[in-house]
Coordinates of C-alpha atoms and ligand atoms in Angstrom, one line a residue:
M17 CA 0.0 0.0 0.0
A18 CA 1.1 3.5 -0.8
F19 CA 1.6 4.9 2.7
E20 CA 2.4 1.7 4.5
N21 CA 5.6 3.4 5.7
D22 CA 4.2 6.8 6.5
T23 CA 4.4 6.5 10.3
E24 CA 3.5 10.2 10.7
L25 CA 0.2 9.6 8.9
K26 CA -0.5 6.5 10.9
E27 CA 0.0 8.4 14.1
L28 CA -2.3 11.1 12.9
I29 CA -5.0 8.6 12.1
R30 CA -4.5 6.8 15.4
K31 CA -4.9 10.0 17.4
S32 CA -8.0 11.0 15.4
A33 CA -9.5 7.5 15.9
L34 CA -8.9 7.5 19.6
L35 CA -10.4 11.0 20.1
N36 CA -13.3 10.0 18.0
A37 CA -13.7 6.8 20.0
V38 CA -13.8 8.4 23.4
S39 CA -16.5 10.8 22.3
H40 CA -18.6 8.0 20.7
D41 CA -18.8 5.4 23.6
G42 CA -15.6 3.7 22.6
K43 CA -16.5 3.2 19.0
A44 CA -14.7 5.4 16.4
Q45 CA -16.5 6.1 13.2
A46 CA -14.2 5.7 10.3
G47 CA -16.5 7.6 7.9
A48 CA -16.3 10.8 9.9
M49 CA -12.5 10.7 10.0
V50 CA -11.7 10.8 6.3
G51 CA -12.6 14.4 6.0
K52 CA -10.6 15.4 9.1
I53 CA -7.5 13.6 7.9
L54 CA -7.8 15.1 4.5
G55 CA -8.1 18.5 6.1
E56 CA -4.7 18.1 7.7
R57 CA -3.0 16.2 4.9
Q58 CA -4.2 17.9 1.7
D59 CA -1.6 16.0 -0.3
L60 CA -3.7 12.9 0.1
R61 CA -6.7 14.3 -1.7
T62 CA -6.2 12.1 -4.8
K63 CA -5.7 9.0 -2.7
A64 CA -8.9 8.9 -0.7
K65 CA -9.5 5.3 -1.4
E66 CA -6.2 4.0 -0.1
L67 CA -6.6 6.4 2.8
S68 CA -10.0 5.0 3.8
S69 CA -8.6 1.5 3.8
I70 CA -5.8 2.4 6.2
I71 CA -8.2 4.3 8.4
N72 CA -10.5 1.2 8.6
T73 CA -7.6 -0.9 9.7
I74 CA -6.5 1.5 12.5
V75 CA -10.1 2.2 13.6
N76 CA -10.6 -1.6 14.0
E77 CA -7.5 -1.7 16.2
V78 CA -8.7 1.2 18.3
N79 CA -12.2 -0.1 18.6
S80 CA -10.9 -3.4 20.0
L81 CA -9.7 -1.5 23.1
S82 CA -12.0 -0.9 26.0
I83 CA -13.2 2.7 26.5
A84 CA -11.1 2.9 29.7
E85 CA -8.0 2.0 27.8
Q86 CA -8.8 4.5 25.1
K87 CA -9.4 7.2 27.6
A88 CA -6.1 6.4 29.4
I89 CA -4.1 6.7 26.1
V90 CA -5.9 10.0 25.2
E91 CA -5.3 11.5 28.7
K92 CA -1.7 10.6 28.6
N93 CA -0.8 11.8 25.1
W94 CA -3.2 14.6 24.4
P95 CA -4.6 15.9 27.7
E96 CA -5.3 19.3 26.1
T97 CA -8.0 17.8 23.9
Q98 CA -10.0 16.6 26.8
K99 CA -10.2 19.8 28.8
K100 CA -11.7 21.6 25.9
E101 CA -14.6 19.1 25.8
K102 CA -15.3 19.4 29.5
A103 CA -15.4 23.3 29.4
E104 CA -19.0 24.2 30.0
E105 CA -20.8 27.1 28.5
K106 CA -20.9 29.9 31.0
R107 CA -24.4 30.7 32.4
L108 CA -25.7 33.8 34.1
P109 CA -26.0 33.6 37.9
P110 CA -29.6 33.3 39.1
L111 CA -31.7 36.4 39.6
P112 CA -32.4 37.5 43.2
N113 CA -35.8 36.4 44.5
A114 CA -36.8 35.0 41.2
D115 CA -39.1 32.4 43.0
K116 CA -41.2 35.2 44.5
Y117 CA -42.7 36.1 41.1
A118 CA -45.1 34.2 39.0
Q119 CA -43.5 35.6 35.9
I120 CA -40.1 37.3 35.4
V121 CA -40.5 40.6 33.5
T122 CA -37.5 42.6 32.2
R123 CA -37.1 45.5 29.8
F124 CA -34.8 47.3 27.6
S125 CA -35.7 51.0 27.3
P126 CA -33.8 53.1 24.8
N127 CA -34.3 56.7 23.8
P128 CA -34.8 56.5 20.0
D129 CA -32.5 59.5 19.4
C130 CA -29.7 57.4 17.8
V131 CA -28.9 54.0 16.5
L132 CA -27.9 51.4 19.1
H133 CA -24.2 50.6 19.6
L134 CA -22.1 48.1 21.5
G135 CA -22.6 50.3 24.6
S136 CA -26.2 49.0 24.8
A137 CA -25.3 45.4 24.4
R138 CA -25.1 44.6 28.0
A139 CA -28.5 46.1 28.9
I140 CA -30.2 44.3 26.0
I141 CA -28.6 40.9 26.3
L142 CA -28.8 40.6 30.0
S143 CA -32.4 41.7 30.2
Y144 CA -33.4 39.4 27.4
E145 CA -31.4 36.4 28.5
Y146 CA -32.8 36.6 32.0
A147 CA -36.4 36.8 30.7
R148 CA -35.7 33.7 28.5
M149 CA -33.9 31.8 31.3
Y150 CA -37.1 32.1 33.5
N151 CA -39.5 31.8 30.6
G152 CA -40.6 35.3 31.4
K153 CA -41.4 38.4 29.4
F154 CA -39.1 40.9 27.7
I155 CA -40.4 44.4 27.1
L156 CA -39.1 47.0 24.7
R157 CA -40.0 50.5 25.9
F158 CA -39.2 53.6 23.8
E159 CA -38.4 56.4 26.2
D160 CA -39.0 59.3 23.9
T161 CA -40.2 62.1 26.2
D162 CA -37.6 64.7 25.4
P163 CA -38.6 66.5 22.2
K164 CA -36.2 69.3 22.8
V165 CA -32.7 68.2 23.9
K166 CA -32.5 64.4 23.4
R167 CA -34.9 64.6 20.5
P168 CA -36.1 61.2 19.1
S169 CA -36.2 60.6 15.4
L170 CA -38.6 58.4 13.6
I171 CA -35.9 56.3 11.8
F172 CA -34.4 55.2 15.0
Y173 CA -37.5 53.4 16.3
D174 CA -37.3 51.0 13.4
S175 CA -33.5 50.7 13.5
I176 CA -33.7 49.7 17.2
R177 CA -36.4 47.1 16.4
Q178 CA -34.1 45.7 13.7
D179 CA -31.1 45.6 15.9
L180 CA -32.9 43.7 18.6
K181 CA -34.2 41.3 16.0
W182 CA -30.6 40.8 14.7
L183 CA -29.4 40.2 18.2
G184 CA -32.0 37.5 18.5
C185 CA -33.8 39.2 21.3
K186 CA -37.4 38.7 20.6
V187 CA -39.6 41.4 22.1
D188 CA -42.8 40.2 23.8
E189 CA -44.4 43.6 24.3
E190 CA -43.6 47.0 23.0
Y191 CA -44.5 50.4 24.5
I192 CA -43.8 54.0 23.4
Q193 CA -43.9 56.6 26.2
S194 CA -45.0 59.4 24.0
D195 CA -48.3 57.4 23.7
R196 CA -48.7 57.4 27.4
L197 CA -48.8 61.0 28.5
P198 CA -52.4 60.9 29.8
I199 CA -51.3 58.0 32.1
Y200 CA -48.4 60.1 33.5
Y201 CA -50.7 63.1 34.0
D202 CA -53.2 60.9 36.0
Y203 CA -50.5 59.7 38.4
T204 CA -49.1 63.2 38.7
E205 CA -52.5 64.5 39.7
R206 CA -52.7 61.8 42.3
L207 CA -49.3 62.6 43.7
I208 CA -50.2 66.3 43.9
R209 CA -53.6 65.6 45.4
D210 CA -52.0 63.5 48.1
G211 CA -49.5 66.2 48.9
N212 CA -46.6 64.2 47.6
A213 CA -45.7 66.4 44.7
Y214 CA -46.0 70.2 44.0
V215 CA -45.7 72.7 41.2
C216 CA -42.5 74.7 41.7
E217 CA -42.2 78.2 40.1
C218 CA -38.8 79.0 41.4
P219 CA -36.0 79.7 39.0
T220 CA -33.7 76.7 38.9
E221 CA -30.8 78.5 40.5
E222 CA -32.9 79.8 43.4
F223 CA -34.3 76.3 44.1
R224 CA -30.8 74.8 44.0
R225 CA -29.4 77.3 46.5
K226 CA -32.1 76.4 49.0
I227 CA -32.1 72.6 48.5
I228 CA -28.3 72.3 48.8
V229 CA -28.7 73.5 52.4
K230 CA -31.8 71.3 52.9
E231 CA -34.2 74.2 52.9
P232 CA -37.6 73.9 51.1
C233 CA -38.6 76.4 48.5
P234 CA -41.8 78.4 49.2
C235 CA -43.8 76.3 46.7
R236 CA -43.4 73.2 48.8
S237 CA -45.7 74.5 51.5
Q238 CA -48.6 75.2 49.1
S239 CA -51.8 73.3 49.9
A240 CA -52.7 70.4 47.6
S241 CA -55.5 72.3 46.1
E242 CA -53.3 75.3 45.3
S243 CA -50.8 73.0 43.7
L244 CA -53.5 71.3 41.7
E245 CA -54.6 74.7 40.4
H246 CA -51.1 75.4 39.3
W247 CA -50.9 71.9 37.7
N248 CA -54.0 72.6 35.7
L249 CA -52.5 75.9 34.7
M250 CA -49.4 74.1 33.4
L251 CA -51.5 71.7 31.4
G252 CA -53.6 74.6 30.0
G253 CA -50.7 76.6 28.8
G254 CA -50.8 79.2 31.6
Y255 CA -47.0 79.0 31.9
A256 CA -44.2 79.4 29.3
E257 CA -41.4 76.9 29.0
G258 CA -39.1 77.1 32.0
Q259 CA -41.6 78.8 34.3
A260 CA -42.8 75.8 36.3
V261 CA -41.9 72.2 37.1
V262 CA -43.6 69.5 39.1
R263 CA -41.4 68.2 41.9
V264 CA -41.8 64.9 43.8
K265 CA -41.3 65.3 47.5
T266 CA -38.4 63.4 49.1
D267 CA -36.7 63.5 52.4
L268 CA -34.9 66.8 52.4
E269 CA -32.2 65.2 54.6
N270 CA -31.3 62.8 51.9
P271 CA -27.4 62.9 51.7
N272 CA -27.5 63.5 48.0
P273 CA -28.7 67.0 47.1
A274 CA -29.5 65.8 43.5
V275 CA -32.1 63.4 45.0
R276 CA -34.0 66.1 47.1
D277 CA -37.4 67.0 45.6
W278 CA -36.4 65.9 42.1
P279 CA -38.1 67.4 39.1
A280 CA -40.7 65.1 37.5
L281 CA -42.4 67.0 34.7
R282 CA -41.5 70.2 32.8
L283 CA -42.8 72.4 30.1
I284 CA -41.6 72.2 26.5
N285 CA -42.6 74.6 23.8
T286 CA -43.6 72.0 21.3
K287 CA -44.7 74.6 18.8
K288 CA -41.0 75.3 18.5
Y289 CA -39.8 71.7 19.2
P290 CA -42.5 69.4 17.9
H291 CA -42.3 65.8 18.9
P292 CA -41.7 63.5 15.9
R293 CA -44.7 61.3 16.7
V294 CA -47.2 63.5 18.5
G295 CA -46.2 66.9 17.3
S296 CA -47.4 69.8 19.4
K297 CA -50.2 67.9 21.1
Y298 CA -48.6 68.2 24.6
I299 CA -46.6 70.9 26.3
V300 CA -46.1 69.1 29.7
W301 CA -43.5 66.4 29.4
P302 CA -42.4 63.9 32.0
L303 CA -38.7 63.7 32.9
Y304 CA -36.9 60.4 33.0
N305 CA -37.6 59.3 36.6
L306 CA -41.3 59.9 36.6
A307 CA -42.0 58.1 33.3
A308 CA -39.6 55.2 33.8
G309 CA -40.5 54.9 37.4
L310 CA -44.3 54.7 36.8
D311 CA -43.9 52.4 33.8
D312 CA -41.7 49.9 35.6
H313 CA -44.5 49.3 38.0
L314 CA -47.4 49.6 35.6
M315 CA -45.8 47.2 33.2
G316 CA -45.2 44.7 35.9
M317 CA -41.4 44.8 35.9
T318 CA -39.9 42.3 38.4
H319 CA -36.2 42.8 37.7
I320 CA -34.5 45.9 36.4
I321 CA -31.1 45.2 35.0
R322 CA -29.1 48.3 34.2
G323 CA -25.8 50.2 34.5
K324 CA -24.8 51.4 37.9
E325 CA -25.0 55.0 36.7
H326 CA -28.7 54.5 37.3
Y327 CA -28.3 53.8 41.0
T328 CA -29.3 57.4 42.0
N329 CA -32.4 57.2 39.9
M330 CA -33.5 54.2 41.9
V331 CA -33.0 56.2 45.1
R332 CA -35.2 59.0 43.6
Q333 CA -37.9 56.7 42.3
K334 CA -38.2 54.8 45.6
Y335 CA -39.7 58.0 47.2
M336 CA -42.4 58.0 44.5
Y337 CA -43.0 54.3 45.0
E338 CA -43.5 55.0 48.7
H339 CA -46.0 57.8 47.9
L340 CA -48.0 55.5 45.7
G341 CA -47.8 52.5 48.0
W342 CA -45.9 50.4 45.5
K343 CA -43.0 48.0 45.9
Y344 CA -39.9 48.8 44.0
P345 CA -38.7 46.0 41.5
E346 CA -35.5 44.0 42.2
A347 CA -32.7 46.1 40.7
I348 CA -29.3 44.8 39.5
H349 CA -26.8 47.5 38.7
Y350 CA -23.8 46.3 36.6
G351 CA -20.6 48.1 36.0
R352 CA -19.5 50.0 32.9
L353 CA -18.4 48.0 29.9
K354 CA -15.9 49.8 27.9
I355 CA -14.5 48.7 24.6
T356 CA -11.1 50.2 24.0
G357 CA -10.8 52.4 21.0
T358 CA -14.5 52.4 20.2
F359 CA -16.3 55.6 19.5
L360 CA -19.6 55.3 21.3
S361 CA -20.8 58.8 22.0
K362 CA -24.3 59.2 20.4
S363 CA -23.9 62.9 19.7
K364 CA -20.5 62.4 17.9
I365 CA -22.0 59.6 15.9
I366 CA -25.0 61.6 14.7
Q367 CA -22.8 64.7 14.1
G368 CA -20.3 62.7 12.1
V369 CA -22.9 61.1 9.9
K370 CA -24.6 64.5 9.3
E371 CA -21.3 66.1 8.3
G372 CA -20.4 63.2 6.0
I373 CA -17.3 62.2 8.1
Y374 CA -18.9 58.7 8.3
T375 CA -20.6 57.1 5.3
G376 CA -23.6 56.3 7.4
F377 CA -24.7 54.7 10.7
D378 CA -23.0 51.5 9.5
D379 CA -19.7 53.1 8.8
P380 CA -17.1 50.4 9.7
R381 CA -15.3 52.8 12.0
L382 CA -18.3 53.0 14.3
G383 CA -19.2 50.6 17.1
T384 CA -22.9 50.5 16.1
F385 CA -24.7 47.2 15.7
A386 CA -25.3 48.2 12.1
A387 CA -21.6 48.6 11.5
L388 CA -20.7 45.3 13.3
R389 CA -23.4 43.5 11.3
K390 CA -22.0 44.9 8.0
R391 CA -18.5 43.6 8.9
G392 CA -19.6 40.1 9.7
I393 CA -19.4 40.3 13.5
T394 CA -22.1 37.9 14.6
A395 CA -24.8 38.6 17.1
E396 CA -23.9 35.3 18.7
A397 CA -20.3 36.5 19.4
I398 CA -21.6 39.6 21.1
K399 CA -24.0 37.6 23.1
K400 CA -21.4 35.1 24.3
M401 CA -19.0 37.9 25.3
I402 CA -21.7 39.7 27.3
I403 CA -22.8 36.6 29.1
D404 CA -19.2 35.8 30.0
V405 CA -18.8 39.2 31.5
G406 CA -22.0 38.7 33.4
T407 CA -23.6 41.1 35.9
K408 CA -20.5 42.2 37.9
S409 CA -20.8 45.7 39.3
N410 CA -17.1 46.5 38.7
D411 CA -16.2 48.2 35.4
V412 CA -14.9 45.9 32.7
T413 CA -12.7 47.0 29.8
L414 CA -12.6 44.8 26.7
S415 CA -10.7 45.2 23.5
W416 CA -11.9 44.6 20.0
E417 CA -9.6 41.6 20.0
N418 CA -11.8 40.0 22.7
L419 CA -14.8 40.4 20.6
Y420 CA -12.9 39.1 17.5
S421 CA -11.8 36.0 19.3
Y422 CA -15.4 35.1 20.2
N423 CA -16.4 35.8 16.6
R424 CA -13.5 33.8 15.2
K425 CA -14.5 30.7 17.1
I426 CA -18.0 30.9 15.5
L427 CA -16.9 31.8 12.0
D428 CA -14.0 29.4 11.8
A429 CA -16.4 26.5 11.7
T430 CA -19.0 28.1 9.4
S431 CA -17.1 30.2 6.9
N432 CA -16.0 28.8 3.5
R433 CA -12.5 29.6 2.3
Y434 CA -11.5 31.4 -0.8
F435 CA -8.4 33.1 -2.2
F436 CA -8.0 36.9 -2.3
V437 CA -4.9 38.5 -3.7
P438 CA -4.6 42.0 -2.5
E439 CA -2.4 44.4 -4.6
P440 CA -1.8 41.7 -7.3
V441 CA 1.4 41.3 -9.2
E442 CA 2.2 38.8 -12.0
L443 CA 4.0 35.6 -11.4
K444 CA 5.1 33.6 -14.4
V445 CA 5.8 29.9 -13.8
L446 CA 7.8 28.0 -16.4
Q447 CA 8.3 24.3 -17.1
V448 CA 4.9 23.2 -15.8
P449 CA 4.9 19.6 -17.0
K450 CA 1.1 19.0 -17.4
T451 CA -2.3 20.3 -16.8
F452 CA -3.1 20.5 -13.1
Q453 CA -6.5 20.5 -11.6
A454 CA -6.5 22.0 -8.2
K455 CA -9.5 20.9 -6.1
L456 CA -9.7 23.3 -3.1
A457 CA -12.0 22.4 -0.3
L458 CA -14.5 25.1 0.7
H459 CA -13.8 24.1 4.2
P460 CA -10.8 21.8 5.1
E461 CA -12.6 20.1 7.9
N462 CA -15.8 19.6 6.1
P463 CA -15.1 18.3 2.6
E464 CA -18.8 17.5 2.2
R465 CA -19.3 21.2 1.6
G466 CA -17.7 20.9 -1.7
F467 CA -14.8 22.3 -3.7
R468 CA -13.7 25.1 -5.9
E469 CA -11.8 23.9 -8.9
N470 CA -9.1 25.6 -10.9
T471 CA -7.5 24.2 -14.0
V472 CA -4.0 25.3 -14.8
T473 CA -2.8 24.5 -18.3
P474 CA 0.7 25.3 -19.5
K475 CA 1.1 26.9 -22.8
D476 CA 3.8 27.4 -25.5
A477 CA 7.3 25.8 -25.6
D478 CA 8.2 27.2 -22.2
K479 CA 5.2 25.4 -20.6
E480 CA 4.3 28.7 -19.0
V481 CA 1.4 29.4 -16.6
N482 CA 0.6 32.9 -15.4
F483 CA -0.7 33.8 -11.9
W484 CA -1.6 36.7 -9.7
V485 CA 0.0 36.8 -6.3
S486 CA 0.0 39.5 -3.7
I487 CA 2.7 42.2 -3.7
K488 CA 3.4 41.4 -0.1
D489 CA 4.2 37.8 -0.9
A490 CA 6.2 38.8 -3.9
E491 CA 8.3 41.2 -1.9
A492 CA 9.1 38.5 0.6
M493 CA 10.4 36.2 -2.1
E494 CA 14.1 35.9 -3.1
P495 CA 15.6 34.2 -6.1
E496 CA 16.3 30.5 -5.5
Q497 CA 13.7 30.3 -2.8
I498 CA 11.2 27.5 -2.9
V499 CA 7.5 28.5 -2.4
R500 CA 4.3 26.5 -2.6
L501 CA 1.3 27.7 -4.4
M502 CA -1.3 26.5 -1.9
E503 CA -2.7 23.1 -2.8
L504 CA -1.2 23.3 -6.3
F505 CA 2.5 22.8 -6.7
N506 CA 5.9 24.0 -5.6
I507 CA 8.0 26.5 -7.5
K508 CA 11.5 28.0 -7.4
I509 CA 11.8 31.7 -7.8
E510 CA 14.2 32.6 -10.7
N511 CA 14.1 36.3 -10.9
K512 CA 12.2 39.3 -9.7
K513 CA 11.4 42.6 -11.2
N514 CA 9.3 45.4 -9.8
S515 CA 5.9 44.2 -10.9
S516 CA 6.5 40.7 -12.2
M517 CA 8.3 37.6 -11.2
T518 CA 9.5 34.4 -12.9
A519 CA 9.7 31.0 -11.3
T520 CA 10.0 27.4 -12.4
F521 CA 8.0 24.4 -11.5
T522 CA 9.8 22.0 -9.1
S523 CA 7.3 19.4 -7.9
E524 CA 3.7 18.7 -7.0
S525 CA 3.7 17.0 -3.6
Y526 CA 3.5 19.1 -0.4
E527 CA 5.5 16.3 1.2
D528 CA 8.5 17.4 -0.8
V529 CA 8.6 20.8 0.9
R530 CA 6.9 20.2 4.2
K531 CA 10.1 19.6 6.0
I532 CA 11.8 22.8 4.9
K533 CA 8.8 24.8 6.0
V534 CA 8.2 26.7 2.8
Q535 CA 5.8 29.6 2.5
L536 CA 2.4 28.6 1.2
I537 CA 0.8 31.4 -0.7
Q538 CA -2.6 32.0 -2.3
W539 CA -2.8 32.5 -6.1
I540 CA -5.2 33.1 -8.9
P541 CA -4.7 32.0 -12.5
K542 CA -4.4 35.0 -14.8
G543 CA -7.7 35.4 -16.6
E544 CA -9.7 33.9 -13.7
E545 CA -9.5 37.0 -11.5
F546 CA -12.6 38.7 -10.2
P547 CA -12.0 42.3 -9.1
C548 CA -12.6 42.7 -5.4
Q549 CA -12.6 45.5 -2.8
V550 CA -12.4 44.9 0.9
V551 CA -13.5 47.8 3.1
M552 CA -11.3 47.7 6.2
P553 CA -12.3 48.7 9.7
D554 CA -10.6 52.1 9.3
A555 CA -12.6 52.6 6.1
S556 CA -9.6 52.2 3.9
V557 CA -10.1 49.9 0.9
A558 CA -7.9 46.8 0.1
E559 CA -8.1 46.4 -3.7
G560 CA -7.2 43.1 -5.4
F561 CA -8.5 40.0 -7.1
A562 CA -10.7 37.3 -5.7
E563 CA -10.8 33.9 -7.3
S564 CA -13.6 33.4 -9.9
A565 CA -15.6 31.0 -7.6
C566 CA -16.5 34.1 -5.6
K567 CA -18.8 35.2 -8.4
K568 CA -21.3 32.7 -7.0
L569 CA -21.3 34.2 -3.5
K570 CA -24.4 35.9 -2.2
P571 CA -24.6 39.1 -0.3
D572 CA -24.4 38.6 3.5
A573 CA -22.3 35.5 3.2
I574 CA -19.3 35.5 5.6
I575 CA -16.2 33.9 4.2
Q576 CA -12.6 33.6 5.0
F577 CA -10.0 34.9 2.5
E578 CA -7.2 32.6 3.3
R579 CA -4.2 34.3 4.9
F580 CA -6.1 37.6 4.8
G581 CA -9.1 37.4 7.2
F582 CA -12.8 37.0 7.6
T583 CA -15.1 39.2 5.5
R584 CA -18.7 39.7 4.9
I585 CA -19.9 39.9 1.3
N586 CA -21.8 43.1 0.7
E587 CA -22.2 43.2 -3.1
V588 CA -21.6 40.9 -6.0
N589 CA -21.8 42.6 -9.3
Q590 CA -19.1 43.7 -11.7
K591 CA -16.9 43.3 -8.7
L592 CA -17.0 41.9 -5.3
I593 CA -17.4 44.3 -2.4
A594 CA -16.7 42.9 1.0
Y595 CA -16.3 44.2 4.6
Y596 CA -13.4 43.1 6.7
A597 CA -14.2 41.5 10.1
H598 CA -10.8 40.5 11.5
K599 CA -7.9 38.1 11.0
Ligands
ZN25 ZN1 -40.3 76.4 44.2

């Protein structure tokens, strides 16, 4: 038999058979191994028949051992392979007091004043995952009650819904706060009537001077009916913007002055600043703590999972809950999650898009979900990373490389391989003895996915074949050097000029050059090239040629350009346009 003496191959098969056996109750499956071996020994592609016979022999030997014997051999020789299988997927810690509630209810509550970015990932994924973990309910609530400063925009309601869908976070109920103003008015009236809130007409500075020394402003001592009168005056347009606010009473002794008698509703001139959904219909608008605080109770929230910067808001809202005789939901405040080098400020994103600095909200330089999606960063990778970070209250800083490594693990198994030659230069190979048919697996470990085929036919007396290779590879080559064109044949560099190189064929088998560790480079036969642009994370563009099999790719496919990186296909027309994910 052809490789009777190939001890290295036999060892490889034996290892593969033993690993396969221990994960299949002691019985290795020969069929599953052929592809795996071919993935590691691409030189055996044409000898699959002989290979499967030698695999059968070794599998029979391995299967005759007991599973205990197999495990002992594996543990002794390849302990690293076993740890990996034992590593369990990380799960979130249980929610506090989950058993006290008939159904767990969580929410994600964005202001639709911008697209979502990585900075929101933690709030979304933790809230959603907990709802799912307890078979509960996940609510999306648009907090769009600031038509003046943090002005919502209609396009963002939809982009947020799309982002959640992409993240796989299915929304069970959706609310929009600008639809709920009459509800907020009702509860405000109740708070005022019960003497727990009042209309304050003091200029902000004057109020602040008093409250900082724990002194009430004169409006606080008004009777409930006086305050109600002023409240109705607010609703009826009797005050101009800035002339009155509703304040919720708190303990004036609260150590944090920012908590004392916090503002709950204010006036906005919606003739001048119309709301994108309800126009100028309302002039009294709730501030964050009133609207969010009421809604959390009214929507049956059991657990609020949010950043620790919201801790003071909880302190404020608890006064209102007490006034209304409600119980505050369980609250989990996690630390800040920073991604180094990411630009996450909403206002800078919006400004940059408006000024044309960015091509759009999906510009590859941005950390928006739209940009990540465009580059082929998967929702699954983001989810895994967030779950691994968990709900810790300390700040966590991650790098892009952290996210890439989660993504790489997912894409490595799923992405098909192709050749891309950036900045192509010509390579002329002489003395090619015959026609070669290169059969390149779309995925080395899964030959069942198929192949791309390239036929290379020598022409003329010199038996010449012309290729494109990348300038970077060309620059690294020296005359006399042996190089292997990946999965094709080996060549020797003869001479090198600026934009072209000449080489001669030396041999076909990888075995001939494996020992001397030659460089394997990707190539494209001249005439088979497909123009390709890869948009990089810094928005620069890598120009080059992709192999012709790429013409069949569909937009949204995520592939790996060998020795270049993972990319997501954006467009397949006269040329291929792809976005770069990472190495
Ligand atoms: Zn006042």
